[in-house]
Amino acid sequence: MTAQTPTSAVTANTTRAGARGSGGVVLWTSAGFLVTVVLAAVFAPLVAPADPNAIDFGDIWAPPGADHWLGTDQMGRDLLSRVVHGARESLLGPLLLLLLASVLGVAMGTLAAWRRGWVDVLLARVTDVMYAFPGLLFVVLVIAVFGSGMTTAVVALGLAFTPIIAKFTRSVALAECAKPYIDAYRVQGVSGLVICLRYLIPNMAPALLGYLVVLFGEGLMSLATLSFLGFGAQPPSSEWGLMVQEGQSALIQGVLWPALVPGAAIALVVVAFNIVGVRVADRLNSRR
Amino acid sequence: MTPKEPALSVSGLRRAFPMGRGLPELVAVDDVSFELAPGGSLGVVGESGSGKSTVARMLVGLERADAGEIRVAGRARGVRERGRAARLRRAREVQLVFQNPLESLDRRLTAAQCLCHVLRLHGADRAGADRRALELLEQVGLGAREAEARPHRLSGGQRQRLAIARALAADPSVLVLDEAVSALDVSVQAQILRLLSRIREESGVSLVFVSHDLAVVGQVTDEVLVMYRGRAVEHGPTRRVLREPEHPYTRMLASSVPGPGWDPAEVVRLRAEFAAASEV
Ligand SMILES: Nc1ncnc2c1ncn2[C@@H]1O[C@H](COP(=O)(O)OP(=O)(O)OP(=O)(O)O)[C@@H](O)[C@H]1O
Ligand SMILES: [Mg+2]
């Protein structure tokens, strides 16, 4: 779980992508890969060669081959079909948790920057506490209270990501509010709420979207981690983190595939997302 | 409203900024009073830091006044008024054209959208707003091509024209311009100044023209208020103040205006004289 240090991750990614120069094979390969993964997730039943839950105890831990392109797991289920179907949960989860976190975080950050004074101080304290609290501990506590499951994991992680987004939004909003065009709206008689919703947040959108794109990778990994620990997706789901966890028994037996396939899926998607995301963020921000 | 009622009347305006622990507060504006007749035009001049922008911001309510009163057409502008109706009424009393046109325009909106948003807020329907926006753009000399452009694609002069049109969109009785032409080159300055004079004639709006440049103020105002370190040191008809400045500070400012018979040596002498006088 790396939810506590996204800022350093963002800067590291930015410099790395900056050094790579514009365009390039890596960028287009990453983008192509992501499009393929998303399409595969959307059309999973058509793409997957087999039923992801079809058990065949006569054919467990089969190596990659003509019958099973990526091999089978400890129950003889087709690994390719399982990652393809699992992509749905594995991608939708981080999307939903970021949606929750950004609605809350952007609202809190904007409110703090707009109202300043005691509202800002109060929100700063709340975010500081949430920030300092180890994200994993917080999430595990929430899950301990509400029980394991994908929904709880998404909500808990969404709450854990909220202060990160709030803090970022606040700093962007403070800079934006200092610009005279915001004063101009006040002078025109526009209400504070309308200024924030209609003008301030849309003007911050490029900066916020760029940041969210990079957080997506964090979200995906955090959610996979929770599933790996048994707090998130539950069997017979083929969420990638859960698949890695189920692949452990095979690893002990020296069979690599069942853990390697979903593990590689997570790593490749996160890396590709960061490469494309940082570039998209740069584009959005330079257009301002 | 009686016909003799001033469009804008300011009395005893004061604003001090705290400068941190142990330091005396900075009095940016100290006991400033003036009146502006309907359709009149007042210049506020002074060097950098003399408190001009602070006065302008207090007039539109972006800065609170520590003391003093601002009346528009006889009605006191309250410190804190809530509610939509009060907000819109205040906006129609005084509008401001900001010092930096690019920064004061929303980069997401085209010129036409920028005006339509203000017009819609102040009660126009969609068709009416579209029509009036084009009228306003035409009034400030912007055409159909500029109407669809976002601020970063406009020139400095065009941005300032748009900023003026936006301020006029709320149909204010007083228009405050803070260094409206300072960032522009001389020929564009002259165009904008002519535009302002024409707008004043056409719409009867009263102008408060803030500038550090006495020459520019001389071209568009009937009266001038000279500020020095937050205080109004001289106040009178612009012609008189330009020709026979009374206060040493004004004399120095006036002598700095290049023109027929302008003598740089005289400027140096007056500067020295003023410096000596302000030592005492
Ligand atoms: N928000 C603020 N906080 C602290 N001090 C301020 C603030 N706004 C203005 N001041 C101070 O008040 C004084 C007057 O500032 P103001 O901006 O009104 O000057 P000005 O005459 O408009 O100058 P310029 O010609 O450079 O725009 C300055 O000394 C400035 O530092
Ligand atoms: Mg100023």
XYZ file of C-alpha atoms and ligand atoms in Angstrom:
600
model
C 0.000 0.000 0.000
C 1.573 3.214 -1.106
C -1.332 5.543 -0.522
C 0.731 7.736 1.806
C 3.326 8.827 -0.716
C 1.622 9.633 -3.997
C 3.240 13.056 -4.302
C 6.726 11.628 -4.517
C 5.459 9.037 -6.967
C 3.976 11.779 -9.139
C 7.134 13.878 -9.242
C 9.280 10.832 -9.918
C 7.019 9.840 -12.773
C 6.976 13.334 -14.210
C 10.746 13.578 -14.378
C 11.044 10.099 -15.800
C 8.526 10.807 -18.539
C 10.082 14.205 -19.168
C 13.460 12.614 -19.793
C 11.925 10.256 -22.315
C 11.048 12.994 -24.773
C 7.799 13.381 -26.664
C 6.003 10.698 -28.658
C 8.024 7.528 -28.884
C 7.503 3.815 -29.138
C 7.090 3.359 -25.376
C 4.217 5.820 -25.188
C 2.322 4.337 -28.130
C 2.943 0.764 -27.021
C 1.611 1.640 -23.573
C -1.435 3.386 -24.991
C -2.131 0.479 -27.347
C -1.773 -2.004 -24.510
C -4.202 -0.068 -22.301
C -6.784 0.183 -25.070
C -6.491 -3.576 -25.621
C -6.925 -4.298 -21.900
C -9.966 -2.034 -21.610
C -11.578 -3.548 -24.709
C -10.852 -7.047 -23.428
C -12.474 -6.158 -20.122
C -15.556 -4.701 -21.782
C -15.982 -7.653 -24.187
C -14.684 -10.284 -21.765
C -17.293 -12.967 -22.570
C -16.462 -12.676 -26.278
C -12.707 -12.462 -25.871
C -12.132 -15.102 -23.219
C -11.605 -18.550 -24.760
C -13.274 -20.365 -21.870
C -15.547 -19.949 -18.868
C -13.331 -18.387 -16.158
C -14.968 -20.537 -13.488
C -14.999 -23.876 -15.323
C -13.206 -26.267 -12.982
C -11.235 -29.220 -14.350
C -9.356 -31.126 -11.644
C -7.900 -33.356 -14.305
C -5.888 -30.480 -15.743
C -4.460 -28.432 -12.885
C -1.370 -26.257 -13.197
C -1.125 -26.933 -16.894
C 1.730 -25.007 -18.542
C 0.937 -22.524 -21.325
C 0.084 -24.368 -24.493
C -2.402 -24.780 -27.301
C -5.322 -25.726 -25.024
C -4.654 -23.067 -22.421
C -2.591 -20.183 -23.815
C -1.510 -19.021 -20.359
C -1.960 -22.306 -18.521
C -4.368 -23.248 -15.726
C -4.593 -22.702 -11.979
C -4.921 -25.040 -8.991
C -8.482 -25.929 -10.011
C -7.683 -26.314 -13.677
C -9.384 -23.036 -14.607
C -8.111 -21.271 -17.755
C -5.794 -18.450 -16.624
C -6.245 -16.319 -19.747
C -10.015 -16.347 -19.336
C -9.620 -15.522 -15.663
C -7.351 -12.457 -16.189
C -9.576 -11.197 -18.973
C -12.700 -11.462 -16.832
C -10.803 -10.217 -13.775
C -9.838 -7.061 -15.660
C -13.393 -5.847 -15.168
C -13.262 -5.818 -11.397
C -9.585 -4.886 -11.318
C -10.101 -1.755 -13.421
C -13.587 -0.771 -12.307
C -12.616 -0.899 -8.621
C -9.897 1.759 -8.792
C -12.137 3.862 -11.043
C -14.944 3.844 -8.502
C -12.689 4.461 -5.548
C -11.101 7.435 -7.318
C -14.542 8.735 -8.199
C -15.550 8.641 -4.547
C -12.235 10.087 -3.379
C -12.262 12.901 -5.917
C -15.827 13.970 -5.246
C -15.051 14.203 -1.526
C -11.462 15.421 -1.884
C -12.134 18.094 -4.485
C -15.085 19.375 -2.460
C -13.016 19.514 0.744
C -9.939 21.037 -0.891
C -11.941 23.662 -2.765
C -13.941 24.569 0.322
C -10.764 24.940 2.396
C -9.088 27.192 -0.161
C -12.240 29.202 -0.769
C -13.295 29.822 2.813
C -9.826 29.943 4.398
C -9.972 30.844 8.083
C -11.322 28.268 10.488
C -12.776 26.042 7.769
C -9.318 25.698 6.267
C -7.704 25.042 9.642
C -10.317 22.435 10.527
C -9.992 20.631 7.195
C -6.192 20.833 7.414
C -6.318 19.112 10.812
C -8.694 16.438 9.570
C -6.561 15.732 6.512
C -3.369 15.778 8.598
C -4.780 13.138 10.905
C -6.001 11.013 7.996
C -2.693 11.563 6.245
C -0.582 10.572 9.224
C -2.729 7.524 9.956
C -1.260 4.600 8.028
C -3.596 4.088 5.093
C -3.539 0.315 5.378
C -4.378 0.409 9.070
C -7.322 2.694 8.381
C -8.603 0.466 5.609
C -8.191 -2.693 7.678
C -10.085 -1.012 10.531
C -12.960 -0.106 8.231
C -13.024 -3.649 6.903
C -12.887 -5.067 10.422
C -16.032 -3.089 11.218
C -17.955 -3.584 7.980
C -16.608 -6.942 6.846
C -14.534 -7.990 3.842
C -15.702 -7.510 0.290
C -15.058 -5.477 -2.807
C -17.600 -2.768 -1.932
C -16.152 -2.192 1.524
C -12.626 -2.203 0.131
C -13.512 0.351 -2.538
C -15.255 2.638 -0.046
C -12.473 2.309 2.534
C -9.769 3.038 -0.018
C -11.842 5.884 -1.412
C -11.872 7.435 2.052
C -8.149 6.795 2.453
C -7.414 8.565 -0.832
C -9.683 11.520 -0.012
C -7.195 13.555 2.075
C -4.514 13.125 -0.567
C -6.771 14.591 -3.226
C -8.076 17.236 -0.814
C -4.562 18.418 -0.056
C -3.610 18.575 -3.720
C -6.860 20.334 -4.662
C -6.390 22.875 -1.902
C -2.954 23.893 -3.150
C -4.186 24.196 -6.744
C -7.286 26.091 -5.632
C -5.290 28.537 -3.510
C -3.166 29.485 -6.506
C -6.252 29.697 -8.723
C -8.255 31.826 -6.263
C -5.428 34.365 -6.159
C -5.962 35.086 -9.851
C -7.933 38.235 -10.628
C -10.486 36.478 -12.822
C -11.987 34.985 -9.675
C -12.211 38.499 -8.190
C -13.827 39.585 -11.441
C -16.594 37.021 -10.956
C -17.179 38.299 -7.434
C -17.416 41.861 -8.708
C -19.972 40.721 -11.289
C -22.129 39.456 -8.455
C -21.662 35.709 -8.985
C -22.260 33.735 -5.781
C -19.401 31.847 -4.149
C -20.978 28.473 -4.816
C -21.445 29.210 -8.511
C -17.905 30.583 -8.830
C -16.531 27.354 -7.336
C -18.695 24.906 -9.273
C -18.933 26.647 -12.605
C -15.605 28.430 -12.941
C -13.029 27.454 -10.325
C -13.277 23.650 -10.514
C -13.410 23.527 -14.342
C -10.325 25.735 -14.435
C -8.553 23.355 -12.063
C -9.716 20.289 -13.997
C -6.593 19.814 -16.151
C -4.319 19.837 -13.105
C -6.682 17.600 -11.127
C -7.200 15.090 -13.963
C -3.473 14.789 -14.479
C -3.055 13.977 -10.826
C -5.962 11.513 -10.763
C -4.565 9.633 -13.745
C -1.415 8.875 -11.808
C -3.375 8.027 -8.662
C -5.248 5.409 -10.682
C -2.178 3.184 -10.666
C -1.931 3.615 -6.897
C -5.585 2.734 -6.544
C -5.276 -0.378 -8.650
C -2.315 -1.645 -6.652
C -3.876 -0.800 -3.294
C -7.068 -2.637 -4.208
C -5.139 -5.632 -5.511
C -3.165 -5.651 -2.261
C -6.366 -5.754 -0.222
C -7.709 -8.626 -2.296
C -4.394 -10.394 -1.963
C -4.724 -10.110 1.809
C -8.257 -11.487 1.588
C -10.032 -8.219 2.456
C -11.237 -7.332 -0.997
C -12.619 -9.515 -3.759
C -13.773 -12.953 -2.616
C -13.601 -16.325 -4.460
C -14.574 -17.351 -7.043
C -13.804 -13.849 -8.336
C -10.796 -13.550 -10.610
C -9.771 -10.091 -9.406
C -6.041 -9.928 -10.081
C -4.885 -9.478 -6.490
C -6.960 -12.460 -5.431
C -5.544 -14.507 -8.316
C -1.994 -13.753 -7.170
C -2.919 -14.893 -3.698
C -4.452 -18.129 -5.004
C -1.327 -18.627 -7.102
C 0.815 -18.794 -3.992
C 0.144 -22.471 -3.421
C 1.426 -23.147 -6.928
C 4.544 -21.061 -6.289
C 5.399 -23.275 -3.335
C 5.156 -26.240 -5.695
C 7.461 -24.462 -8.133
C 4.684 -23.621 -10.630
C 5.094 -20.014 -11.720
C 2.160 -19.291 -14.030
C -0.849 -18.938 -11.735
C 0.792 -16.088 -9.757
C 2.878 -14.656 -12.575
C 0.013 -14.034 -15.044
C -2.143 -11.804 -12.791
C 0.975 -10.242 -11.226
C 2.264 -9.245 -14.640
C -1.180 -7.913 -15.571
C -1.133 -5.607 -12.529
C 2.431 -4.440 -13.124
C 1.969 -3.827 -16.864
C -1.286 -1.925 -16.461
C 0.116 0.268 -13.692
C 3.304 1.051 -15.615
C 1.445 1.688 -18.868
C -1.069 3.862 -17.078
C 1.645 5.979 -15.517
C 3.463 6.427 -18.814
C 0.311 7.481 -20.645
C -1.108 9.354 -17.664
C 1.911 11.555 -17.123
C 1.933 12.455 -20.798
C -1.780 13.246 -20.784
C -1.301 15.328 -17.647
C 1.521 17.296 -19.262
C -0.625 17.921 -22.311
C -3.603 19.075 -20.299
C -1.471 21.362 -18.175
C 0.517 22.905 -20.980
C -2.702 23.768 -22.799
C -3.750 26.044 -19.957
C -32.768 60.355 -6.540
C -32.407 64.086 -6.867
C -30.634 65.221 -10.014
C -27.833 66.818 -8.025
C -27.014 63.620 -6.142
C -23.443 62.513 -6.896
C -23.079 59.176 -8.684
C -20.371 58.211 -6.241
C -19.475 59.801 -2.964
C -16.657 58.602 -0.765
C -15.865 59.996 2.634
C -13.133 59.261 5.135
C -12.054 56.021 3.470
C -9.269 54.245 5.321
C -7.553 50.889 5.075
C -4.579 49.632 7.069
C -2.817 46.296 6.564
C -1.299 44.498 9.546
C 2.388 43.946 8.892
C 3.002 41.194 11.389
C 3.860 41.006 15.047
C 5.755 43.956 16.497
C 5.519 46.016 13.327
C 3.282 49.045 12.933
C 0.424 48.485 10.506
C 0.739 49.845 7.011
C -1.811 52.545 6.308
C -2.429 52.031 2.593
C -5.353 54.462 2.351
C -5.864 57.243 4.851
C -8.917 59.496 5.042
C -9.688 59.708 1.332
C -12.848 61.571 0.306
C -14.222 62.600 -3.067
C -17.393 62.951 -5.058
C -18.157 62.081 -8.631
C -21.017 63.633 -10.573
C -23.247 61.418 -12.763
C -21.458 61.004 -16.063
C -18.355 62.605 -14.545
C -14.839 61.349 -14.695
C -12.303 61.347 -11.882
C -8.638 60.477 -12.132
C -6.759 58.959 -9.217
C -3.012 59.367 -9.639
C -0.008 58.586 -7.512
C 3.167 56.610 -7.673
C 3.420 52.881 -7.072
C 2.293 51.902 -3.601
C 0.355 55.099 -2.968
C -2.837 53.133 -2.390
C -4.666 53.596 -5.686
C -5.520 49.933 -6.243
C -6.628 49.606 -2.646
C -9.099 52.459 -3.192
C -10.334 50.805 -6.392
C -10.765 47.439 -4.640
C -12.659 49.032 -1.771
C -14.985 50.756 -4.237
C -16.040 47.397 -5.711
C -16.044 45.617 -2.361
C -13.082 43.309 -2.901
C -11.330 44.944 0.037
C -13.091 45.991 3.200
C -12.713 49.556 4.435
C -11.601 50.060 8.046
C -13.436 53.357 8.168
C -15.363 55.648 5.902
C -18.369 55.365 3.689
C -19.005 54.709 0.025
C -22.307 55.886 -1.411
C -23.528 55.161 -4.907
C -26.365 57.440 -6.049
C -26.974 58.266 -2.403
C -27.235 54.658 -1.243
C -24.557 53.453 1.175
C -22.796 50.293 0.061
C -23.196 47.964 3.014
C -20.268 46.050 4.373
C -21.868 42.641 4.293
C -24.974 42.199 2.276
C -26.264 38.726 1.633
C -28.591 37.380 -0.973
C -28.748 37.325 -4.703
C -30.643 40.571 -5.157
C -28.164 42.561 -3.052
C -25.219 40.990 -4.882
C -26.563 41.874 -8.283
C -27.532 45.386 -7.226
C -23.996 45.982 -5.928
C -22.600 44.710 -9.207
C -24.757 47.175 -11.124
C -23.541 50.028 -8.932
C -19.800 49.701 -9.524
C -17.753 47.589 -11.921
C -13.980 47.265 -12.121
C -11.595 46.832 -15.017
C -8.567 45.076 -13.568
C -4.924 46.034 -13.841
C -3.961 42.891 -15.788
C -6.458 42.048 -18.547
C -5.189 38.530 -19.315
C -5.232 37.377 -15.708
C -8.619 38.933 -15.085
C -10.299 36.993 -17.920
C -11.363 33.366 -17.633
C -9.147 31.463 -20.067
C -11.884 28.897 -20.702
C -14.426 31.332 -22.111
C -14.528 32.979 -25.508
C -15.152 36.716 -25.627
C -18.820 36.183 -26.484
C -19.328 33.564 -23.753
C -17.598 35.807 -21.236
C -20.124 38.567 -21.890
C -23.119 36.222 -22.132
C -22.428 34.800 -18.677
C -22.555 38.284 -17.138
C -25.636 39.259 -19.127
C -27.504 36.073 -18.211
C -26.618 36.538 -14.553
C -28.080 40.012 -14.695
C -31.374 38.831 -16.083
C -31.099 38.631 -19.878
C -32.656 35.659 -21.659
C -30.538 33.576 -24.003
C -31.396 35.420 -27.202
C -31.175 38.807 -25.520
C -27.771 37.993 -24.047
C -26.414 36.850 -27.421
C -27.631 40.011 -29.101
C -26.374 42.359 -26.384
C -22.977 40.584 -26.270
C -22.426 41.336 -29.947
C -23.516 44.939 -29.409
C -21.073 45.336 -26.541
C -18.246 43.784 -28.533
C -18.994 46.160 -31.363
C -19.107 49.071 -28.953
C -15.543 48.333 -27.817
C -14.385 47.661 -31.366
C -14.239 43.861 -31.399
C -15.653 41.931 -34.345
C -17.110 38.497 -35.021
C -13.671 36.899 -35.264
C -12.659 38.108 -31.784
C -16.051 37.090 -30.391
C -15.155 33.421 -30.802
C -11.585 33.796 -29.511
C -10.359 32.869 -26.052
C -8.304 35.490 -24.155
C -4.866 34.034 -24.927
C -5.571 34.426 -28.638
C -6.379 38.147 -28.304
C -3.832 40.959 -28.343
C -3.217 43.078 -25.235
C -5.394 45.882 -26.528
C -8.173 43.484 -27.522
C -8.100 41.875 -24.075
C -8.452 45.256 -22.449
C -11.377 46.059 -24.758
C -13.005 42.781 -23.773
C -12.420 43.516 -20.090
C -14.102 46.891 -20.556
C -17.036 45.284 -22.393
C -17.424 42.744 -19.603
C -17.519 45.494 -16.996
C -20.134 47.341 -19.061
C -22.233 44.182 -19.450
C -23.585 44.576 -15.927
C -24.659 48.124 -16.898
C -22.974 49.802 -13.913
C -23.497 53.413 -12.928
C -19.802 53.739 -12.019
C -16.900 52.156 -13.874
C -13.551 51.933 -12.085
C -10.478 51.331 -14.245
C -7.263 50.302 -12.495
C -4.241 51.082 -14.686
C -6.392 50.251 -17.690
C -3.835 51.344 -20.268
C -0.548 51.056 -18.390
C 0.444 47.757 -19.957
C -0.311 48.916 -23.498
C 1.893 50.719 -25.986
C 1.230 54.369 -26.694
C -0.858 54.083 -29.867
C -3.081 51.403 -28.335
C -3.321 53.544 -25.182
C -4.694 56.394 -27.255
C -7.296 54.108 -28.875
C -8.500 52.805 -25.525
C -8.652 56.321 -24.081
C -10.754 57.518 -27.028
C -12.966 54.469 -26.567
C -13.506 55.330 -22.904
C -14.424 58.930 -23.686
C -16.911 57.716 -26.292
C -18.425 55.159 -23.935
C -18.849 57.847 -21.314
C -20.693 60.068 -23.771
C -22.867 57.250 -25.100
C -23.822 55.496 -21.887
C -23.500 58.236 -19.280
C -21.457 55.977 -17.008
C -19.236 57.728 -14.459
C -15.547 56.862 -14.592
C -12.937 56.500 -11.898
C -9.664 56.272 -13.755
C -6.744 55.019 -11.699
C -3.266 55.543 -13.111
C 0.289 56.407 -12.153
C 0.490 58.520 -15.298
C -0.745 62.091 -14.979
C -0.557 62.617 -18.753
C -2.967 59.738 -19.409
C -5.314 60.894 -16.674
C -5.286 64.368 -18.229
C -6.794 62.963 -21.412
C -9.901 61.341 -19.956
C -10.832 63.035 -16.699
C -12.519 66.252 -15.576
C -11.197 66.049 -12.047
C -8.158 64.510 -10.487
C -7.247 63.264 -7.031
C -3.540 63.017 -6.291
C -2.539 60.385 -3.743
C 0.716 60.208 -1.890
C 1.389 57.491 0.670
C -2.302 56.755 1.115
C -3.400 60.367 1.511
C -5.131 62.641 -0.955
C -2.697 65.536 -1.262
C -4.468 67.445 -4.002
C -7.924 67.381 -5.545
C -9.326 69.620 -8.240
C -10.215 70.064 -11.902
C -7.725 68.173 -14.038
C -6.806 71.205 -16.176
C -6.071 73.327 -13.147
C -4.054 70.618 -11.410
C -2.050 69.960 -14.541
C -1.404 73.662 -15.211
C -0.983 75.030 -11.691
C -0.260 72.155 -9.317
C -0.356 73.320 -5.715
C 1.190 70.468 -3.769
C 4.945 69.896 -4.266
C 4.268 66.220 -5.009
C 1.806 67.078 -7.765
C 4.211 69.684 -9.115
C 6.801 66.968 -9.392
C 4.372 64.568 -11.110
C 3.178 67.283 -13.478
C 6.686 68.310 -14.402
C 7.433 64.699 -15.348
C 4.806 64.801 -18.084
C 6.614 65.345 -21.383
C 5.103 68.063 -23.536
C 5.825 71.439 -25.116
C 8.383 73.276 -23.042
C 9.265 70.186 -21.059
C 12.593 70.581 -19.316
C 14.299 67.522 -17.800
C 16.458 69.744 -15.627
C 13.296 71.226 -14.139
C 12.101 67.706 -13.249
C 15.342 67.036 -11.428
C 15.108 70.335 -9.564
C 11.483 69.736 -8.517
C 12.279 66.204 -7.435
C 15.051 67.511 -5.208
C 12.753 70.231 -3.887
C 10.030 67.711 -3.151
C 12.461 65.334 -1.495
C 13.720 68.180 0.702
C 10.166 69.227 1.551
C 9.070 65.713 2.530
C 12.104 65.303 4.810
C 10.705 67.917 7.173
N -3.432 42.625 0.763
C -2.430 43.424 1.194
N -1.724 43.084 2.291
C -0.737 43.879 2.738
N -0.377 45.034 2.176
C -1.039 45.429 1.078
C -2.103 44.635 0.527
N -2.576 45.286 -0.568
C -1.836 46.396 -0.693
N -0.917 46.501 0.301
C 0.025 47.602 0.490
O -0.676 48.800 0.429
C 0.065 49.786 -0.263
C -0.752 50.350 -1.392
O -0.935 49.337 -2.363
P -1.742 49.582 -3.698
O -1.762 48.294 -4.439
O -3.037 50.200 -3.374
O -0.802 50.620 -4.456
P -0.963 51.217 -5.907
O -1.014 52.690 -5.745
O -2.064 50.578 -6.638
O 0.428 50.831 -6.574
P 0.734 50.384 -8.084
O 0.796 51.630 -8.896
O 2.083 49.735 -7.966
O -0.320 49.432 -8.522
C 1.353 49.121 -0.716
O 2.380 49.488 0.158
C 1.061 47.649 -0.612
O 2.221 46.960 -0.258
Mg -2.198 49.241 -8.378
